[in-house]
Short mmCIF file of C-alpha atoms and ligand atoms in Angstrom, two decimals:
data_model
loop_
_atom_site.label_atom_id
_atom_site.label_comp_id
_atom_site.label_asym_id
_atom_site.label_seq_id
_atom_site.Cartn_x
_atom_site.Cartn_y
_atom_site.Cartn_z
CA MET A 1 0.00 0.00 0.00
CA GLY A 2 1.43 3.37 -0.88
CA LYS A 3 1.73 5.94 -3.62
CA LEU A 4 4.09 7.42 -6.18
CA VAL A 5 5.67 10.79 -5.47
CA GLU A 6 7.48 12.19 -8.53
CA GLY A 7 7.96 8.70 -9.87
CA VAL A 8 9.23 7.18 -6.61
CA TRP A 9 7.20 4.62 -4.68
CA HIS A 10 6.46 5.41 -1.01
CA ASP A 11 4.86 2.91 1.33
CA VAL A 12 2.20 4.93 3.17
CA TRP A 13 -1.34 4.14 4.38
CA TYR A 14 -4.28 6.51 3.76
CA ASP A 15 -4.02 9.70 5.77
CA THR A 16 -7.15 10.05 7.90
CA LYS A 17 -5.60 12.42 10.47
CA SER A 18 -6.00 15.53 8.36
CA SER A 19 -9.71 14.74 7.86
CA GLY A 20 -10.86 13.98 11.41
CA GLY A 21 -10.64 10.19 11.06
CA LYS A 22 -12.55 10.17 7.78
CA PHE A 23 -11.41 8.30 4.69
CA VAL A 24 -11.29 10.57 1.63
CA ARG A 25 -10.72 8.90 -1.76
CA GLU A 26 -8.38 10.71 -4.17
CA ASP A 27 -9.41 11.43 -7.76
CA ALA A 28 -7.90 9.29 -10.50
CA GLY A 29 -4.88 10.73 -12.36
CA PHE A 30 -5.27 9.58 -16.00
CA ARG A 31 -8.46 10.77 -17.63
CA ASN A 32 -8.20 10.29 -21.40
CA TRP A 33 -11.07 8.95 -23.51
CA ILE A 34 -11.28 6.35 -26.24
CA GLU A 35 -13.61 7.79 -28.87
CA ASN A 36 -14.95 6.38 -32.09
CA LYS A 37 -14.00 9.49 -34.13
CA SER A 38 -11.45 9.73 -36.92
CA ASP A 39 -9.46 12.52 -35.25
CA ALA A 40 -9.49 11.04 -31.73
CA PRO A 41 -6.07 10.27 -30.22
CA PHE A 42 -7.43 7.07 -28.66
CA GLN A 43 -9.56 5.15 -31.13
CA PRO A 44 -11.36 1.86 -30.60
CA GLU A 45 -9.14 -0.84 -32.11
CA SER A 46 -9.00 -4.55 -31.48
CA GLY A 47 -5.95 -5.60 -29.45
CA ARG A 48 -4.78 -2.02 -28.83
CA TYR A 49 -5.76 -1.70 -25.16
CA HIS A 50 -4.87 -3.75 -22.12
CA LEU A 51 -6.82 -3.73 -18.88
CA TYR A 52 -5.17 -4.27 -15.50
CA VAL A 53 -7.64 -5.30 -12.81
CA SER A 54 -7.91 -6.80 -9.39
CA LEU A 55 -10.69 -9.36 -9.03
CA ALA A 56 -11.08 -8.10 -5.48
CA CYS A 57 -11.72 -4.49 -6.37
CA PRO A 58 -15.30 -3.31 -6.88
CA TRP A 59 -14.25 -0.46 -9.21
CA ALA A 60 -12.20 -2.78 -11.41
CA HIS A 61 -15.01 -5.31 -11.31
CA ARG A 62 -17.40 -2.91 -13.05
CA THR A 63 -15.09 -2.65 -16.03
CA LEU A 64 -14.68 -6.43 -16.22
CA ILE A 65 -18.44 -6.89 -16.27
CA MET A 66 -18.88 -4.29 -19.01
CA ARG A 67 -16.06 -5.86 -21.05
CA GLU A 68 -17.91 -9.17 -20.82
CA LEU A 69 -21.40 -7.84 -21.55
CA LYS A 70 -20.25 -5.74 -24.48
CA GLY A 71 -18.41 -8.56 -26.22
CA LEU A 72 -15.00 -6.97 -25.69
CA ALA A 73 -13.23 -10.00 -24.26
CA ASP A 74 -11.68 -10.84 -27.64
CA HIS A 75 -10.57 -7.26 -28.21
CA ILE A 76 -9.20 -6.12 -24.84
CA ASP A 77 -6.89 -8.43 -22.92
CA VAL A 78 -6.81 -8.44 -19.15
CA THR A 79 -4.09 -8.94 -16.56
CA VAL A 80 -5.20 -9.72 -13.02
CA VAL A 81 -3.05 -8.50 -10.14
CA SER A 82 -2.33 -10.62 -7.09
CA PRO A 83 -5.01 -10.13 -4.40
CA ASP A 84 -2.42 -9.03 -1.83
CA MET A 85 -1.81 -5.30 -1.77
CA LEU A 86 0.99 -4.72 0.74
CA GLU A 87 4.09 -2.51 0.90
CA ASN A 88 4.63 -2.51 -2.88
CA GLY A 89 0.98 -1.81 -3.67
CA TRP A 90 -0.59 -3.98 -6.36
CA GLU A 91 1.77 -6.64 -7.68
CA PHE A 92 1.63 -9.33 -10.36
CA SER A 93 2.07 -12.93 -9.30
CA GLN A 94 3.87 -13.47 -12.62
CA PRO A 95 5.55 -10.77 -14.72
CA GLU A 96 2.83 -9.00 -16.67
CA PRO A 97 2.77 -9.62 -20.44
CA LEU A 98 3.52 -6.18 -21.88
CA PHE A 99 6.78 -5.25 -20.14
CA GLY A 100 7.49 -8.10 -17.73
CA PHE A 101 6.89 -5.79 -14.76
CA THR A 102 6.12 -7.28 -11.37
CA LYS A 103 4.45 -4.24 -9.83
CA LEU A 104 1.58 -2.10 -11.08
CA HIS A 105 3.36 1.13 -10.10
CA GLN A 106 5.92 0.36 -12.85
CA ILE A 107 3.10 0.66 -15.39
CA TYR A 108 2.37 4.13 -14.02
CA THR A 109 5.98 5.32 -14.25
CA GLN A 110 6.23 3.74 -17.70
CA ALA A 111 3.39 6.07 -18.70
CA LYS A 112 4.79 9.09 -16.83
CA SER A 113 8.22 8.79 -15.26
CA ASP A 114 7.56 11.52 -12.66
CA TYR A 115 3.97 10.49 -11.86
CA SER A 116 2.62 11.46 -8.45
CA GLY A 117 -0.52 9.87 -7.09
CA ARG A 118 -2.12 6.61 -6.15
CA VAL A 119 -1.63 3.49 -8.20
CA THR A 120 -5.06 1.99 -8.60
CA VAL A 121 -7.02 -0.62 -10.49
CA PRO A 122 -8.58 -0.60 -12.97
CA THR A 123 -5.86 0.79 -15.24
CA LEU A 124 -6.43 0.87 -19.00
CA TRP A 125 -3.20 0.85 -21.02
CA ASP A 126 -2.73 1.90 -24.65
CA LYS A 127 -0.07 -0.13 -26.45
CA LYS A 128 0.03 2.29 -29.39
CA THR A 129 0.90 5.51 -27.56
CA ASN A 130 2.53 3.74 -24.62
CA THR A 131 0.49 5.37 -21.93
CA ILE A 132 -2.40 4.94 -19.55
CA VAL A 133 -5.69 5.95 -21.13
CA SER A 134 -7.59 6.04 -17.87
CA ASN A 135 -7.57 4.78 -14.31
CA GLU A 136 -11.10 5.98 -13.58
CA SER A 137 -13.54 3.06 -13.70
CA SER A 138 -16.69 5.12 -14.23
CA GLU A 139 -15.17 6.58 -17.41
CA ILE A 140 -13.75 3.27 -18.65
CA LEU A 141 -17.27 1.90 -18.22
CA ARG A 142 -18.70 4.55 -20.56
CA MET A 143 -15.99 3.96 -23.18
CA PHE A 144 -16.68 0.23 -23.15
CA ASN A 145 -20.42 0.84 -23.30
CA SER A 146 -20.44 2.92 -26.46
CA GLU A 147 -17.16 3.40 -28.29
CA PHE A 148 -16.44 -0.13 -29.52
CA ASN A 149 -19.89 -0.85 -30.96
CA ASP A 150 -18.74 -0.73 -34.60
CA LEU A 151 -16.01 -3.23 -33.80
CA THR A 152 -18.13 -5.69 -31.85
CA GLY A 153 -21.56 -5.15 -33.40
CA ASN A 154 -22.89 -5.12 -29.83
CA THR A 155 -25.19 -2.14 -29.43
CA ASP A 156 -26.56 -2.94 -25.96
CA ASP A 157 -26.70 0.38 -24.16
CA TYR A 158 -26.25 0.64 -20.41
CA TYR A 159 -26.32 4.46 -20.48
CA PRO A 160 -29.13 5.33 -22.90
CA THR A 161 -29.62 9.00 -23.62
CA ASP A 162 -33.21 9.17 -22.39
CA LEU A 163 -32.34 7.62 -19.02
CA ARG A 164 -29.09 9.49 -18.36
CA SER A 165 -30.40 12.00 -15.88
CA GLU A 166 -32.03 9.26 -13.80
CA ILE A 167 -28.94 7.04 -14.00
CA ASP A 168 -26.74 9.98 -12.97
CA LEU A 169 -28.97 10.64 -9.95
CA TRP A 170 -28.66 7.04 -8.79
CA ASN A 171 -24.91 7.05 -9.34
CA GLU A 172 -24.57 10.24 -7.31
CA PHE A 173 -26.52 8.61 -4.50
CA VAL A 174 -24.95 5.14 -4.62
CA TYR A 175 -21.31 6.24 -4.92
CA PRO A 176 -20.87 8.25 -1.70
CA ASN A 177 -23.30 6.27 0.42
CA ILE A 178 -22.80 2.69 -0.71
CA ASN A 179 -19.80 2.09 -3.06
CA ASN A 180 -17.53 4.40 -1.12
CA GLY A 181 -19.77 4.21 1.96
CA VAL A 182 -18.47 0.76 2.89
CA TYR A 183 -14.88 2.03 2.61
CA LYS A 184 -15.67 5.15 4.64
CA THR A 185 -17.15 2.88 7.30
CA GLY A 186 -14.29 0.40 7.26
CA PHE A 187 -11.39 2.85 7.01
CA ALA A 188 -12.73 5.34 9.57
CA THR A 189 -10.31 5.81 12.45
CA THR A 190 -12.61 7.63 14.87
CA GLN A 191 -15.93 6.52 16.35
CA PRO A 192 -17.94 9.49 14.96
CA ALA A 193 -16.48 9.08 11.45
CA TYR A 194 -17.37 5.38 11.56
CA GLU A 195 -20.89 5.98 12.83
CA ASP A 196 -21.58 8.72 10.28
CA ALA A 197 -20.55 6.50 7.40
CA PHE A 198 -22.38 3.49 8.87
CA ASP A 199 -25.64 5.43 9.27
CA GLY A 200 -25.42 6.85 5.76
CA LEU A 201 -24.73 3.40 4.32
CA PHE A 202 -27.69 1.65 5.94
CA ALA A 203 -30.08 4.54 5.28
CA ALA A 204 -29.09 4.26 1.62
CA LEU A 205 -29.58 0.48 1.56
CA ASP A 206 -33.02 0.95 3.12
CA LYS A 207 -33.88 3.38 0.36
CA VAL A 208 -32.69 0.97 -2.33
CA GLU A 209 -34.66 -1.87 -0.72
CA GLN A 210 -37.80 0.26 -0.80
CA HIS A 211 -37.18 1.35 -4.39
CA LEU A 212 -36.66 -2.24 -5.56
CA SER A 213 -40.06 -3.19 -4.13
CA GLU A 214 -41.58 -0.96 -6.83
CA SER A 215 -39.02 -1.03 -9.59
CA ARG A 216 -37.37 -3.99 -11.31
CA TYR A 217 -34.00 -2.26 -11.56
CA LEU A 218 -32.66 1.05 -10.29
CA VAL A 219 -33.94 2.80 -13.41
CA GLY A 220 -37.11 1.10 -14.64
CA ASP A 221 -37.25 -2.22 -16.47
CA ASN A 222 -33.82 -2.37 -18.04
CA ILE A 223 -30.44 -3.00 -16.53
CA THR A 224 -28.27 0.10 -16.71
CA GLU A 225 -24.75 0.99 -15.62
CA ALA A 226 -26.24 2.20 -12.32
CA ASP A 227 -27.14 -1.42 -11.53
CA TRP A 228 -23.67 -2.73 -12.34
CA ARG A 229 -22.06 -0.01 -10.24
CA LEU A 230 -24.23 -1.00 -7.30
CA PHE A 231 -23.86 -4.74 -7.91
CA THR A 232 -20.10 -4.89 -7.36
CA THR A 233 -20.50 -3.52 -3.84
CA LEU A 234 -23.51 -5.71 -3.01
CA ILE A 235 -21.80 -8.92 -4.06
CA ARG A 236 -18.87 -8.23 -1.67
CA PHE A 237 -21.06 -7.11 1.21
CA ASP A 238 -21.88 -10.28 3.13
CA ALA A 239 -18.51 -11.89 2.42
CA VAL A 240 -16.34 -8.95 3.45
CA TYR A 241 -17.94 -5.65 4.37
CA VAL A 242 -20.17 -6.99 7.16
CA GLY A 243 -17.18 -8.35 9.09
CA HIS A 244 -14.01 -6.66 7.89
CA PHE A 245 -15.49 -3.17 7.43
CA LYS A 246 -17.91 -3.47 10.39
CA CYS A 247 -20.95 -2.81 8.17
CA ASN A 248 -22.97 -5.11 10.36
CA LEU A 249 -26.40 -3.63 10.97
CA LYS A 250 -27.79 -6.06 8.40
CA ARG A 251 -26.52 -8.38 5.71
CA ILE A 252 -27.68 -8.12 2.10
CA ALA A 253 -29.34 -11.50 2.72
CA ASP A 254 -31.61 -9.67 5.20
CA TYR A 255 -32.95 -7.34 2.49
CA PRO A 256 -35.32 -9.50 0.39
CA ASN A 257 -35.55 -7.17 -2.59
CA ILE A 258 -31.86 -6.32 -2.75
CA GLN A 259 -30.90 -9.96 -2.32
CA GLY A 260 -33.17 -11.09 -5.19
CA TYR A 261 -31.95 -8.22 -7.38
CA MET A 262 -28.30 -9.01 -6.63
CA LYS A 263 -28.85 -12.68 -7.45
CA GLU A 264 -30.59 -11.78 -10.68
CA LEU A 265 -27.63 -9.65 -11.75
CA TYR A 266 -25.18 -12.36 -10.65
CA GLN A 267 -27.04 -14.83 -12.85
CA VAL A 268 -26.90 -12.67 -16.01
CA PRO A 269 -24.82 -14.72 -18.48
CA GLY A 270 -21.11 -13.91 -18.19
CA VAL A 271 -21.33 -12.15 -14.84
CA LYS A 272 -20.73 -14.86 -12.26
CA GLU A 273 -17.45 -15.71 -14.02
CA THR A 274 -16.23 -12.22 -13.10
CA VAL A 275 -16.91 -12.80 -9.38
CA ASN A 276 -14.02 -14.39 -7.47
CA PHE A 277 -14.62 -14.74 -3.74
CA GLU A 278 -11.16 -16.17 -3.13
CA HIS A 279 -9.53 -12.97 -4.37
CA ILE A 280 -12.18 -10.83 -2.72
CA LYS A 281 -11.76 -12.29 0.76
CA ARG A 282 -8.02 -12.70 0.49
CA HIS A 283 -7.45 -9.11 -0.63
CA TYR A 284 -9.36 -7.33 2.09
CA TYR A 285 -8.55 -9.55 5.06
CA PHE A 286 -4.91 -10.06 4.15
CA SER A 287 -3.97 -6.61 2.82
CA HIS A 288 -5.49 -4.32 5.42
CA LYS A 289 -3.19 -5.14 8.31
CA GLY A 290 -4.33 -2.04 10.21
CA ILE A 291 -7.83 -3.51 10.36
CA ASN A 292 -6.96 -7.22 10.54
CA PRO A 293 -3.45 -7.56 12.00
CA THR A 294 -3.57 -11.38 12.16
CA GLN A 295 -4.34 -11.54 8.40
CA VAL A 296 -6.55 -14.54 9.15
CA ILE A 297 -9.14 -14.98 6.39
CA PRO A 298 -12.61 -16.16 7.43
CA LYS A 299 -13.89 -19.40 5.92
CA GLY A 300 -17.51 -18.31 5.61
CA PRO A 301 -20.07 -17.17 5.01
CA GLU A 302 -22.14 -19.56 2.94
CA LEU A 303 -23.78 -17.49 0.21
CA ASP A 304 -26.94 -18.34 -1.67
CA LEU A 305 -26.37 -16.91 -5.15
CA ASP A 306 -27.37 -19.63 -7.60
CA SER A 307 -30.89 -20.48 -6.43
CA PRO A 308 -33.84 -18.85 -8.24
CA HIS A 309 -33.88 -15.10 -7.62
CA GLY A 310 -37.65 -14.86 -7.59
CA ARG A 311 -37.85 -11.60 -9.49
CA GLY A 312 -40.28 -12.32 -12.29
N1 LIG B 1 -11.76 6.26 -8.73
C1 LIG B 1 -11.10 5.01 -8.98
C2 LIG B 1 -10.86 4.27 -7.68
C3 LIG B 1 -10.16 2.97 -7.88
C4 LIG B 1 -9.59 2.42 -6.56
O1 LIG B 1 -9.51 3.15 -5.56
N2 LIG B 1 -9.17 1.15 -6.56
C5 LIG B 1 -8.59 0.57 -5.37
C6 LIG B 1 -8.84 -0.91 -5.26
S1 LIG B 1 -10.47 -1.32 -4.83
C7 LIG B 1 -7.09 0.74 -5.42
O2 LIG B 1 -6.47 0.40 -6.42
N3 LIG B 1 -6.51 1.23 -4.33
C8 LIG B 1 -5.11 1.40 -4.20
C9 LIG B 1 -4.78 2.71 -3.55
O3 LIG B 1 -5.70 3.48 -3.23
O4 LIG B 1 -3.60 2.98 -3.38
C10 LIG B 1 -11.96 4.21 -9.93
O5 LIG B 1 -13.18 4.17 -9.75
O6 LIG B 1 -11.40 3.64 -10.86
#
């Protein structure tokens, strides 16, 4: 765990002292866009881009799901980092295929030798211009959703124009309260910071539970990116966030509508193959030594994900 400062790796944990015990997530550093336009510097091309992910990470997971759903698996290769994120940050269990690097931070300094900032997954690499296109999952998601359609022939749209304002509203609600809410709860280093995040998280889950009693998905009758962004947090919740992050007012299994909805999304063809509980549990319980100094990984819980979801 650490960050790059002018191209040099420093092993430091998140600073919560300057924010009253609260965990504040930094913005991503590479924010280019792949666009299907003749004058765009990053154009959709088969085999041009390489995606670095952790199977443990909910932000990386979104991009893996979208790659699968949009038929991009044959066009964008993936390298999976080791689940353990310790003093060197994300590492590869075998040298990665493009440069033979063993650490993800080397990819960042390959792109920019004096880079300063966090080294995060997902990271989307461009082999043609030798740089990182983006390390912001929400933006990678949009590129995958729309910019490769001519290449793949897949025109499924998870961010349709007429639903954008509603999708944006859900994203703005789900991100701080749920996606990042579990991290704010788990990484809080003071009681009030923990309780604030905890209360916000469970109030938000209550609202989603209520909404899903009236609506098939977050936005009407079709799955949108808002659902996938929520899904990757839900699927980790009972296995990790309840125990490791102390998000223990309720489990997802205690919310009938959310549980059915989560199972339905899990059962969408291609999705369950992107879910890896071994990496998920190993990463959190083994990497966050401040929270779990023994690094013992729990065996449970038993999860019911494959039985009928009961949602129509
Ligand atoms: N805003 C980024 C956040 C990505 C992120 O924070 N990923 C975590 C893993 S779940 C990470 O790589 N953390 C390493 C660090 O913060 O140093 C995104 O959505 O892509």
